[in-house]
Amino acid sequence: IGTLIADLKASGKWEDTVLVLFADHKPPTLDNELLIEHAEFIQRDEGSNLYKSPLIIYSADQTAQTFSNLGSTIDLTPTLANLFNLNYDPRMYLGIDMFDDTTNHHVFFQNGDWITEEGYFYSGTSEFIPNDPGITVSDESITEVIERQQHLVKLSQLIFQTDYFRYRDRTNTSIWVNEKE
């Protein structure tokens, strides 16, 4: 990263560059104890803290800010599209803009587990562990998230199987966000 920054500065492109750095969650085969031992900069106890990863979006003309929003890799594209004020249709992305505070954010894992602001759901045991032991999450709320996860998985499979975006008609652009007039 240091070499990249030095090269960008030397070429005069640093001021026109936005860096997006994201470390995906822990490798699936990495032993949790090893991660906890070597990640002293963040609390990495069991549960959702094992999956906390930094996302850095850097631009020379922006003031530094720190956010602790919930998101995953599928949320990167809609987040960046919004930050860059791009002409995009948010319905075409399975993810959600990480800075959108009007929706509930979820992180879904391939094994059926998921994380919300309220806590962590273990699909193997169908157990929800709240971040705050003083709160109760209803069975209906848990079922809603499970159904959303299953819907997104099915939708993803259909998009892939049908090569949806090859055939999608983009002539109706009235629904596009940030559309330039």
mmCIF file with all atom_site columns, C-alpha atoms in Angstrom:
data_model
loop_
_atom_site.group_PDB
_atom_site.id
_atom_site.type_symbol
_atom_site.label_atom_id
_atom_site.label_alt_id
_atom_site.label_comp_id
_atom_site.label_asym_id
_atom_site.label_entity_id
_atom_site.label_seq_id
_atom_site.pdbx_PDB_ins_code
_atom_site.Cartn_x
_atom_site.Cartn_y
_atom_site.Cartn_z
_atom_site.occupancy
_atom_site.B_iso_or_equiv
_atom_site.pdbx_formal_charge
_atom_site.auth_seq_id
_atom_site.auth_comp_id
_atom_site.auth_asym_id
_atom_site.auth_atom_id
_atom_site.pdbx_PDB_model_num
ATOM 1   C CA . ILE A 1 1   ? 0.000   0.000   0.000   1.00 0.00 ? 1   ILE A CA 1
ATOM 2   C CA . GLY A 1 2   ? 2.909   2.316   0.817   1.00 0.00 ? 2   GLY A CA 1
ATOM 3   C CA . THR A 1 3   ? 4.427   1.715   -2.619  1.00 0.00 ? 3   THR A CA 1
ATOM 4   C CA . LEU A 1 4   ? 1.079   2.345   -4.303  1.00 0.00 ? 4   LEU A CA 1
ATOM 5   C CA . ILE A 1 5   ? 0.649   5.650   -2.459  1.00 0.00 ? 5   ILE A CA 1
ATOM 6   C CA . ALA A 1 6   ? 4.220   6.714   -3.243  1.00 0.00 ? 6   ALA A CA 1
ATOM 7   C CA . ASP A 1 7   ? 3.712   5.916   -6.938  1.00 0.00 ? 7   ASP A CA 1
ATOM 8   C CA . LEU A 1 8   ? 0.402   7.803   -7.029  1.00 0.00 ? 8   LEU A CA 1
ATOM 9   C CA . LYS A 1 9   ? 1.995   10.846  -5.410  1.00 0.00 ? 9   LYS A CA 1
ATOM 10  C CA . ALA A 1 10  ? 5.006   10.699  -7.732  1.00 0.00 ? 10  ALA A CA 1
ATOM 11  C CA . SER A 1 11  ? 2.736   10.505  -10.791 1.00 0.00 ? 11  SER A CA 1
ATOM 12  C CA . GLY A 1 12  ? 0.587   13.408  -9.598  1.00 0.00 ? 12  GLY A CA 1
ATOM 13  C CA . LYS A 1 13  ? -2.523  11.198  -9.374  1.00 0.00 ? 13  LYS A CA 1
ATOM 14  C CA . TRP A 1 14  ? -2.804  11.064  -5.578  1.00 0.00 ? 14  TRP A CA 1
ATOM 15  C CA . GLU A 1 15  ? -5.244  13.989  -5.344  1.00 0.00 ? 15  GLU A CA 1
ATOM 16  C CA . ASP A 1 16  ? -7.546  12.319  -7.908  1.00 0.00 ? 16  ASP A CA 1
ATOM 17  C CA . THR A 1 17  ? -7.491  8.880   -6.304  1.00 0.00 ? 17  THR A CA 1
ATOM 18  C CA . VAL A 1 18  ? -9.895  7.147   -3.971  1.00 0.00 ? 18  VAL A CA 1
ATOM 19  C CA . LEU A 1 19  ? -8.578  4.097   -2.151  1.00 0.00 ? 19  LEU A CA 1
ATOM 20  C CA . VAL A 1 20  ? -10.972 1.409   -0.971  1.00 0.00 ? 20  VAL A CA 1
ATOM 21  C CA . LEU A 1 21  ? -9.348  -1.130  1.322   1.00 0.00 ? 21  LEU A CA 1
ATOM 22  C CA . PHE A 1 22  ? -11.349 -4.008  2.710   1.00 0.00 ? 22  PHE A CA 1
ATOM 23  C CA . ALA A 1 23  ? -10.238 -7.083  4.586   1.00 0.00 ? 23  ALA A CA 1
ATOM 24  C CA . ASP A 1 24  ? -12.759 -9.862  4.333   1.00 0.00 ? 24  ASP A CA 1
ATOM 25  C CA . HIS A 1 25  ? -13.595 -11.697 7.561   1.00 0.00 ? 25  HIS A CA 1
ATOM 26  C CA . LYS A 1 26  ? -11.343 -14.420 8.888   1.00 0.00 ? 26  LYS A CA 1
ATOM 27  C CA . PRO A 1 27  ? -10.425 -17.317 6.600   1.00 0.00 ? 27  PRO A CA 1
ATOM 28  C CA . PRO A 1 28  ? -12.887 -20.190 7.174   1.00 0.00 ? 28  PRO A CA 1
ATOM 29  C CA . THR A 1 29  ? -10.137 -22.648 8.112   1.00 0.00 ? 29  THR A CA 1
ATOM 30  C CA . LEU A 1 30  ? -8.337  -20.318 10.549  1.00 0.00 ? 30  LEU A CA 1
ATOM 31  C CA . ASP A 1 31  ? -8.622  -21.457 14.143  1.00 0.00 ? 31  ASP A CA 1
ATOM 32  C CA . ASN A 1 32  ? -10.542 -18.876 16.233  1.00 0.00 ? 32  ASN A CA 1
ATOM 33  C CA . GLU A 1 33  ? -7.982  -18.987 19.055  1.00 0.00 ? 33  GLU A CA 1
ATOM 34  C CA . LEU A 1 34  ? -5.182  -18.097 16.626  1.00 0.00 ? 34  LEU A CA 1
ATOM 35  C CA . LEU A 1 35  ? -7.132  -15.097 15.356  1.00 0.00 ? 35  LEU A CA 1
ATOM 36  C CA . ILE A 1 36  ? -7.933  -13.919 18.888  1.00 0.00 ? 36  ILE A CA 1
ATOM 37  C CA . GLU A 1 37  ? -4.275  -14.262 19.920  1.00 0.00 ? 37  GLU A CA 1
ATOM 38  C CA . HIS A 1 38  ? -2.947  -12.199 17.006  1.00 0.00 ? 38  HIS A CA 1
ATOM 39  C CA . ALA A 1 39  ? -5.680  -9.555  16.737  1.00 0.00 ? 39  ALA A CA 1
ATOM 40  C CA . GLU A 1 40  ? -4.985  -7.523  19.852  1.00 0.00 ? 40  GLU A CA 1
ATOM 41  C CA . PHE A 1 41  ? -6.284  -4.303  18.266  1.00 0.00 ? 41  PHE A CA 1
ATOM 42  C CA . ILE A 1 42  ? -9.906  -5.471  18.366  1.00 0.00 ? 42  ILE A CA 1
ATOM 43  C CA . GLN A 1 43  ? -11.956 -7.555  20.739  1.00 0.00 ? 43  GLN A CA 1
ATOM 44  C CA . ARG A 1 44  ? -12.209 -10.909 18.969  1.00 0.00 ? 44  ARG A CA 1
ATOM 45  C CA . ASP A 1 45  ? -14.143 -13.084 21.391  1.00 0.00 ? 45  ASP A CA 1
ATOM 46  C CA . GLU A 1 46  ? -16.649 -15.636 20.113  1.00 0.00 ? 46  GLU A CA 1
ATOM 47  C CA . GLY A 1 47  ? -19.687 -14.577 18.152  1.00 0.00 ? 47  GLY A CA 1
ATOM 48  C CA . SER A 1 48  ? -19.895 -11.750 15.669  1.00 0.00 ? 48  SER A CA 1
ATOM 49  C CA . ASN A 1 49  ? -16.681 -10.063 16.875  1.00 0.00 ? 49  ASN A CA 1
ATOM 50  C CA . LEU A 1 50  ? -14.749 -12.772 15.042  1.00 0.00 ? 50  LEU A CA 1
ATOM 51  C CA . TYR A 1 51  ? -15.997 -11.305 11.781  1.00 0.00 ? 51  TYR A CA 1
ATOM 52  C CA . LYS A 1 52  ? -15.279 -7.613  12.339  1.00 0.00 ? 52  LYS A CA 1
ATOM 53  C CA . SER A 1 53  ? -13.090 -6.264  9.567   1.00 0.00 ? 53  SER A CA 1
ATOM 54  C CA . PRO A 1 54  ? -11.983 -2.787  8.614   1.00 0.00 ? 54  PRO A CA 1
ATOM 55  C CA . LEU A 1 55  ? -13.178 -0.956  5.535   1.00 0.00 ? 55  LEU A CA 1
ATOM 56  C CA . ILE A 1 56  ? -11.171 2.114   4.631   1.00 0.00 ? 56  ILE A CA 1
ATOM 57  C CA . ILE A 1 57  ? -12.341 4.572   2.012   1.00 0.00 ? 57  ILE A CA 1
ATOM 58  C CA . TYR A 1 58  ? -9.726  7.274   1.570   1.00 0.00 ? 58  TYR A CA 1
ATOM 59  C CA . SER A 1 59  ? -9.826  10.417  -0.522  1.00 0.00 ? 59  SER A CA 1
ATOM 60  C CA . ALA A 1 60  ? -7.357  13.262  -0.124  1.00 0.00 ? 60  ALA A CA 1
ATOM 61  C CA . ASP A 1 61  ? -10.147 15.863  -0.189  1.00 0.00 ? 61  ASP A CA 1
ATOM 62  C CA . GLN A 1 62  ? -12.273 14.296  2.574   1.00 0.00 ? 62  GLN A CA 1
ATOM 63  C CA . THR A 1 63  ? -12.118 14.821  6.321   1.00 0.00 ? 63  THR A CA 1
ATOM 64  C CA . ALA A 1 64  ? -11.381 11.624  8.253   1.00 0.00 ? 64  ALA A CA 1
ATOM 65  C CA . GLN A 1 65  ? -14.376 10.046  9.971   1.00 0.00 ? 65  GLN A CA 1
ATOM 66  C CA . THR A 1 66  ? -14.919 6.760   11.766  1.00 0.00 ? 66  THR A CA 1
ATOM 67  C CA . PHE A 1 67  ? -18.100 4.718   11.440  1.00 0.00 ? 67  PHE A CA 1
ATOM 68  C CA . SER A 1 68  ? -18.994 1.380   12.994  1.00 0.00 ? 68  SER A CA 1
ATOM 69  C CA . ASN A 1 69  ? -21.703 0.317   10.582  1.00 0.00 ? 69  ASN A CA 1
ATOM 70  C CA . LEU A 1 70  ? -22.718 -3.242  9.854   1.00 0.00 ? 70  LEU A CA 1
ATOM 71  C CA . GLY A 1 71  ? -22.009 -4.434  6.326   1.00 0.00 ? 71  GLY A CA 1
ATOM 72  C CA . SER A 1 72  ? -20.452 -7.088  4.151   1.00 0.00 ? 72  SER A CA 1
ATOM 73  C CA . THR A 1 73  ? -18.813 -7.456  0.759   1.00 0.00 ? 73  THR A CA 1
ATOM 74  C CA . ILE A 1 74  ? -22.168 -7.406  -1.062  1.00 0.00 ? 74  ILE A CA 1
ATOM 75  C CA . ASP A 1 75  ? -22.763 -3.938  0.419   1.00 0.00 ? 75  ASP A CA 1
ATOM 76  C CA . LEU A 1 76  ? -19.583 -2.435  -1.081  1.00 0.00 ? 76  LEU A CA 1
ATOM 77  C CA . THR A 1 77  ? -20.937 -1.712  -4.562  1.00 0.00 ? 77  THR A CA 1
ATOM 78  C CA . PRO A 1 78  ? -24.126 0.114   -3.511  1.00 0.00 ? 78  PRO A CA 1
ATOM 79  C CA . THR A 1 79  ? -22.163 2.001   -0.841  1.00 0.00 ? 79  THR A CA 1
ATOM 80  C CA . LEU A 1 80  ? -19.542 3.195   -3.320  1.00 0.00 ? 80  LEU A CA 1
ATOM 81  C CA . ALA A 1 81  ? -22.175 3.941   -5.976  1.00 0.00 ? 81  ALA A CA 1
ATOM 82  C CA . ASN A 1 82  ? -23.913 6.221   -3.492  1.00 0.00 ? 82  ASN A CA 1
ATOM 83  C CA . LEU A 1 83  ? -20.696 7.878   -2.291  1.00 0.00 ? 83  LEU A CA 1
ATOM 84  C CA . PHE A 1 84  ? -19.657 8.600   -5.891  1.00 0.00 ? 84  PHE A CA 1
ATOM 85  C CA . ASN A 1 85  ? -23.174 9.805   -6.727  1.00 0.00 ? 85  ASN A CA 1
ATOM 86  C CA . LEU A 1 86  ? -23.337 7.297   -9.578  1.00 0.00 ? 86  LEU A CA 1
ATOM 87  C CA . ASN A 1 87  ? -26.400 6.703   -11.694 1.00 0.00 ? 87  ASN A CA 1
ATOM 88  C CA . TYR A 1 88  ? -27.467 3.271   -10.409 1.00 0.00 ? 88  TYR A CA 1
ATOM 89  C CA . ASP A 1 89  ? -30.547 1.250   -9.645  1.00 0.00 ? 89  ASP A CA 1
ATOM 90  C CA . PRO A 1 90  ? -30.309 -0.026  -6.042  1.00 0.00 ? 90  PRO A CA 1
ATOM 91  C CA . ARG A 1 91  ? -32.742 -2.824  -6.861  1.00 0.00 ? 91  ARG A CA 1
ATOM 92  C CA . MET A 1 92  ? -30.037 -4.416  -9.003  1.00 0.00 ? 92  MET A CA 1
ATOM 93  C CA . TYR A 1 93  ? -27.818 -5.106  -5.993  1.00 0.00 ? 93  TYR A CA 1
ATOM 94  C CA . LEU A 1 94  ? -28.337 -7.629  -3.246  1.00 0.00 ? 94  LEU A CA 1
ATOM 95  C CA . GLY A 1 95  ? -26.404 -5.411  -0.859  1.00 0.00 ? 95  GLY A CA 1
ATOM 96  C CA . ILE A 1 96  ? -27.445 -2.167  0.798   1.00 0.00 ? 96  ILE A CA 1
ATOM 97  C CA . ASP A 1 97  ? -25.590 1.136   1.082   1.00 0.00 ? 97  ASP A CA 1
ATOM 98  C CA . MET A 1 98  ? -23.811 0.815   4.434   1.00 0.00 ? 98  MET A CA 1
ATOM 99  C CA . PHE A 1 99  ? -24.614 4.443   5.242   1.00 0.00 ? 99  PHE A CA 1
ATOM 100 C CA . ASP A 1 100 ? -28.345 3.993   4.631   1.00 0.00 ? 100 ASP A CA 1
ATOM 101 C CA . ASP A 1 101 ? -29.859 4.393   8.084   1.00 0.00 ? 101 ASP A CA 1
ATOM 102 C CA . THR A 1 102 ? -33.412 3.787   6.877   1.00 0.00 ? 102 THR A CA 1
ATOM 103 C CA . THR A 1 103 ? -33.066 0.015   6.632   1.00 0.00 ? 103 THR A CA 1
ATOM 104 C CA . ASN A 1 104 ? -32.032 -2.890  8.833   1.00 0.00 ? 104 ASN A CA 1
ATOM 105 C CA . HIS A 1 105 ? -28.585 -4.153  7.940   1.00 0.00 ? 105 HIS A CA 1
ATOM 106 C CA . HIS A 1 106 ? -27.726 -7.843  7.934   1.00 0.00 ? 106 HIS A CA 1
ATOM 107 C CA . VAL A 1 107 ? -24.612 -9.865  7.220   1.00 0.00 ? 107 VAL A CA 1
ATOM 108 C CA . PHE A 1 108 ? -25.420 -13.300 5.852   1.00 0.00 ? 108 PHE A CA 1
ATOM 109 C CA . PHE A 1 109 ? -23.010 -16.230 5.832   1.00 0.00 ? 109 PHE A CA 1
ATOM 110 C CA . GLN A 1 110 ? -23.012 -19.201 3.466   1.00 0.00 ? 110 GLN A CA 1
ATOM 111 C CA . ASN A 1 111 ? -23.762 -21.636 6.279   1.00 0.00 ? 111 ASN A CA 1
ATOM 112 C CA . GLY A 1 112 ? -27.041 -19.837 7.126   1.00 0.00 ? 112 GLY A CA 1
ATOM 113 C CA . ASP A 1 113 ? -25.706 -17.869 10.113  1.00 0.00 ? 113 ASP A CA 1
ATOM 114 C CA . TRP A 1 114 ? -26.322 -14.125 10.151  1.00 0.00 ? 114 TRP A CA 1
ATOM 115 C CA . ILE A 1 115 ? -25.564 -10.964 12.101  1.00 0.00 ? 115 ILE A CA 1
ATOM 116 C CA . THR A 1 116 ? -27.753 -7.928  12.764  1.00 0.00 ? 116 THR A CA 1
ATOM 117 C CA . GLU A 1 117 ? -27.225 -4.927  14.998  1.00 0.00 ? 117 GLU A CA 1
ATOM 118 C CA . GLU A 1 118 ? -29.139 -6.880  17.649  1.00 0.00 ? 118 GLU A CA 1
ATOM 119 C CA . GLY A 1 119 ? -27.013 -10.029 17.649  1.00 0.00 ? 119 GLY A CA 1
ATOM 120 C CA . TYR A 1 120 ? -25.863 -13.255 16.000  1.00 0.00 ? 120 TYR A CA 1
ATOM 121 C CA . PHE A 1 121 ? -27.963 -16.160 14.713  1.00 0.00 ? 121 PHE A CA 1
ATOM 122 C CA . TYR A 1 122 ? -26.487 -19.664 14.622  1.00 0.00 ? 122 TYR A CA 1
ATOM 123 C CA . SER A 1 123 ? -28.355 -21.661 11.965  1.00 0.00 ? 123 SER A CA 1
ATOM 124 C CA . GLY A 1 124 ? -27.017 -25.024 13.155  1.00 0.00 ? 124 GLY A CA 1
ATOM 125 C CA . THR A 1 125 ? -28.784 -24.654 16.504  1.00 0.00 ? 125 THR A CA 1
ATOM 126 C CA . SER A 1 126 ? -31.419 -22.082 15.461  1.00 0.00 ? 126 SER A CA 1
ATOM 127 C CA . GLU A 1 127 ? -30.180 -19.984 18.383  1.00 0.00 ? 127 GLU A CA 1
ATOM 128 C CA . PHE A 1 128 ? -30.109 -16.190 18.433  1.00 0.00 ? 128 PHE A CA 1
ATOM 129 C CA . ILE A 1 129 ? -27.547 -14.614 20.783  1.00 0.00 ? 129 ILE A CA 1
ATOM 130 C CA . PRO A 1 130 ? -28.309 -10.935 21.422  1.00 0.00 ? 130 PRO A CA 1
ATOM 131 C CA . ASN A 1 131 ? -25.442 -8.444  21.693  1.00 0.00 ? 131 ASN A CA 1
ATOM 132 C CA . ASP A 1 132 ? -27.199 -7.034  24.733  1.00 0.00 ? 132 ASP A CA 1
ATOM 133 C CA . PRO A 1 133 ? -28.456 -9.769  27.088  1.00 0.00 ? 133 PRO A CA 1
ATOM 134 C CA . GLY A 1 134 ? -31.174 -7.377  28.227  1.00 0.00 ? 134 GLY A CA 1
ATOM 135 C CA . ILE A 1 135 ? -32.998 -7.356  24.900  1.00 0.00 ? 135 ILE A CA 1
ATOM 136 C CA . THR A 1 136 ? -35.355 -9.939  23.485  1.00 0.00 ? 136 THR A CA 1
ATOM 137 C CA . VAL A 1 137 ? -35.783 -10.509 19.772  1.00 0.00 ? 137 VAL A CA 1
ATOM 138 C CA . SER A 1 138 ? -39.101 -12.045 18.759  1.00 0.00 ? 138 SER A CA 1
ATOM 139 C CA . ASP A 1 139 ? -39.387 -15.299 16.864  1.00 0.00 ? 139 ASP A CA 1
ATOM 140 C CA . GLU A 1 140 ? -41.251 -13.350 14.159  1.00 0.00 ? 140 GLU A CA 1
ATOM 141 C CA . SER A 1 141 ? -38.273 -10.995 13.690  1.00 0.00 ? 141 SER A CA 1
ATOM 142 C CA . ILE A 1 142 ? -35.890 -13.950 13.446  1.00 0.00 ? 142 ILE A CA 1
ATOM 143 C CA . THR A 1 143 ? -38.165 -15.667 10.914  1.00 0.00 ? 143 THR A CA 1
ATOM 144 C CA . GLU A 1 144 ? -38.301 -12.462 8.828   1.00 0.00 ? 144 GLU A CA 1
ATOM 145 C CA . VAL A 1 145 ? -34.501 -12.327 8.593   1.00 0.00 ? 145 VAL A CA 1
ATOM 146 C CA . ILE A 1 146 ? -34.276 -16.032 7.738   1.00 0.00 ? 146 ILE A CA 1
ATOM 147 C CA . GLU A 1 147 ? -36.870 -15.560 4.986   1.00 0.00 ? 147 GLU A CA 1
ATOM 148 C CA . ARG A 1 148 ? -34.982 -12.523 3.630   1.00 0.00 ? 148 ARG A CA 1
ATOM 149 C CA . GLN A 1 149 ? -31.769 -14.540 3.578   1.00 0.00 ? 149 GLN A CA 1
ATOM 150 C CA . GLN A 1 150 ? -33.437 -17.436 1.759   1.00 0.00 ? 150 GLN A CA 1
ATOM 151 C CA . HIS A 1 151 ? -35.014 -15.006 -0.715  1.00 0.00 ? 151 HIS A CA 1
ATOM 152 C CA . LEU A 1 152 ? -31.648 -13.391 -1.498  1.00 0.00 ? 152 LEU A CA 1
ATOM 153 C CA . VAL A 1 153 ? -29.992 -16.778 -1.985  1.00 0.00 ? 153 VAL A CA 1
ATOM 154 C CA . LYS A 1 154 ? -32.746 -17.862 -4.379  1.00 0.00 ? 154 LYS A CA 1
ATOM 155 C CA . LEU A 1 155 ? -32.611 -14.535 -6.200  1.00 0.00 ? 155 LEU A CA 1
ATOM 156 C CA . SER A 1 156 ? -28.827 -14.825 -6.574  1.00 0.00 ? 156 SER A CA 1
ATOM 157 C CA . GLN A 1 157 ? -29.169 -18.315 -8.009  1.00 0.00 ? 157 GLN A CA 1
ATOM 158 C CA . LEU A 1 158 ? -31.819 -17.196 -10.499 1.00 0.00 ? 158 LEU A CA 1
ATOM 159 C CA . ILE A 1 159 ? -29.759 -14.199 -11.642 1.00 0.00 ? 159 ILE A CA 1
ATOM 160 C CA . PHE A 1 160 ? -26.821 -16.488 -12.297 1.00 0.00 ? 160 PHE A CA 1
ATOM 161 C CA . GLN A 1 161 ? -28.813 -19.335 -13.886 1.00 0.00 ? 161 GLN A CA 1
ATOM 162 C CA . THR A 1 162 ? -30.740 -17.085 -16.272 1.00 0.00 ? 162 THR A CA 1
ATOM 163 C CA . ASP A 1 163 ? -27.889 -14.651 -17.075 1.00 0.00 ? 163 ASP A CA 1
ATOM 164 C CA . TYR A 1 164 ? -30.420 -11.988 -16.093 1.00 0.00 ? 164 TYR A CA 1
ATOM 165 C CA . PHE A 1 165 ? -28.312 -8.882  -16.702 1.00 0.00 ? 165 PHE A CA 1
ATOM 166 C CA . ARG A 1 166 ? -27.527 -9.871  -20.275 1.00 0.00 ? 166 ARG A CA 1
ATOM 167 C CA . TYR A 1 167 ? -31.211 -9.653  -21.146 1.00 0.00 ? 167 TYR A CA 1
ATOM 168 C CA . ARG A 1 168 ? -32.450 -6.925  -18.828 1.00 0.00 ? 168 ARG A CA 1
ATOM 169 C CA . ASP A 1 169 ? -34.049 -3.997  -20.635 1.00 0.00 ? 169 ASP A CA 1
ATOM 170 C CA . ARG A 1 170 ? -32.597 -0.725  -19.375 1.00 0.00 ? 170 ARG A CA 1
ATOM 171 C CA . THR A 1 171 ? -34.788 1.532   -21.511 1.00 0.00 ? 171 THR A CA 1
ATOM 172 C CA . ASN A 1 172 ? -36.914 2.527   -18.516 1.00 0.00 ? 172 ASN A CA 1
ATOM 173 C CA . THR A 1 173 ? -34.418 4.633   -16.583 1.00 0.00 ? 173 THR A CA 1
ATOM 174 C CA . SER A 1 174 ? -36.927 6.531   -14.462 1.00 0.00 ? 174 SER A CA 1
ATOM 175 C CA . ILE A 1 175 ? -36.092 4.369   -11.425 1.00 0.00 ? 175 ILE A CA 1
ATOM 176 C CA . TRP A 1 176 ? -32.338 5.018   -11.467 1.00 0.00 ? 176 TRP A CA 1
ATOM 177 C CA . VAL A 1 177 ? -30.869 6.775   -8.434  1.00 0.00 ? 177 VAL A CA 1
ATOM 178 C CA . ASN A 1 178 ? -28.781 9.922   -8.947  1.00 0.00 ? 178 ASN A CA 1
ATOM 179 C CA . GLU A 1 179 ? -29.801 10.082  -12.590 1.00 0.00 ? 179 GLU A CA 1
ATOM 180 C CA . LYS A 1 180 ? -28.245 13.045  -14.337 1.00 0.00 ? 180 LYS A CA 1
ATOM 181 C CA . GLU A 1 181 ? -30.776 15.283  -16.031 1.00 0.00 ? 181 GLU A CA 1
#
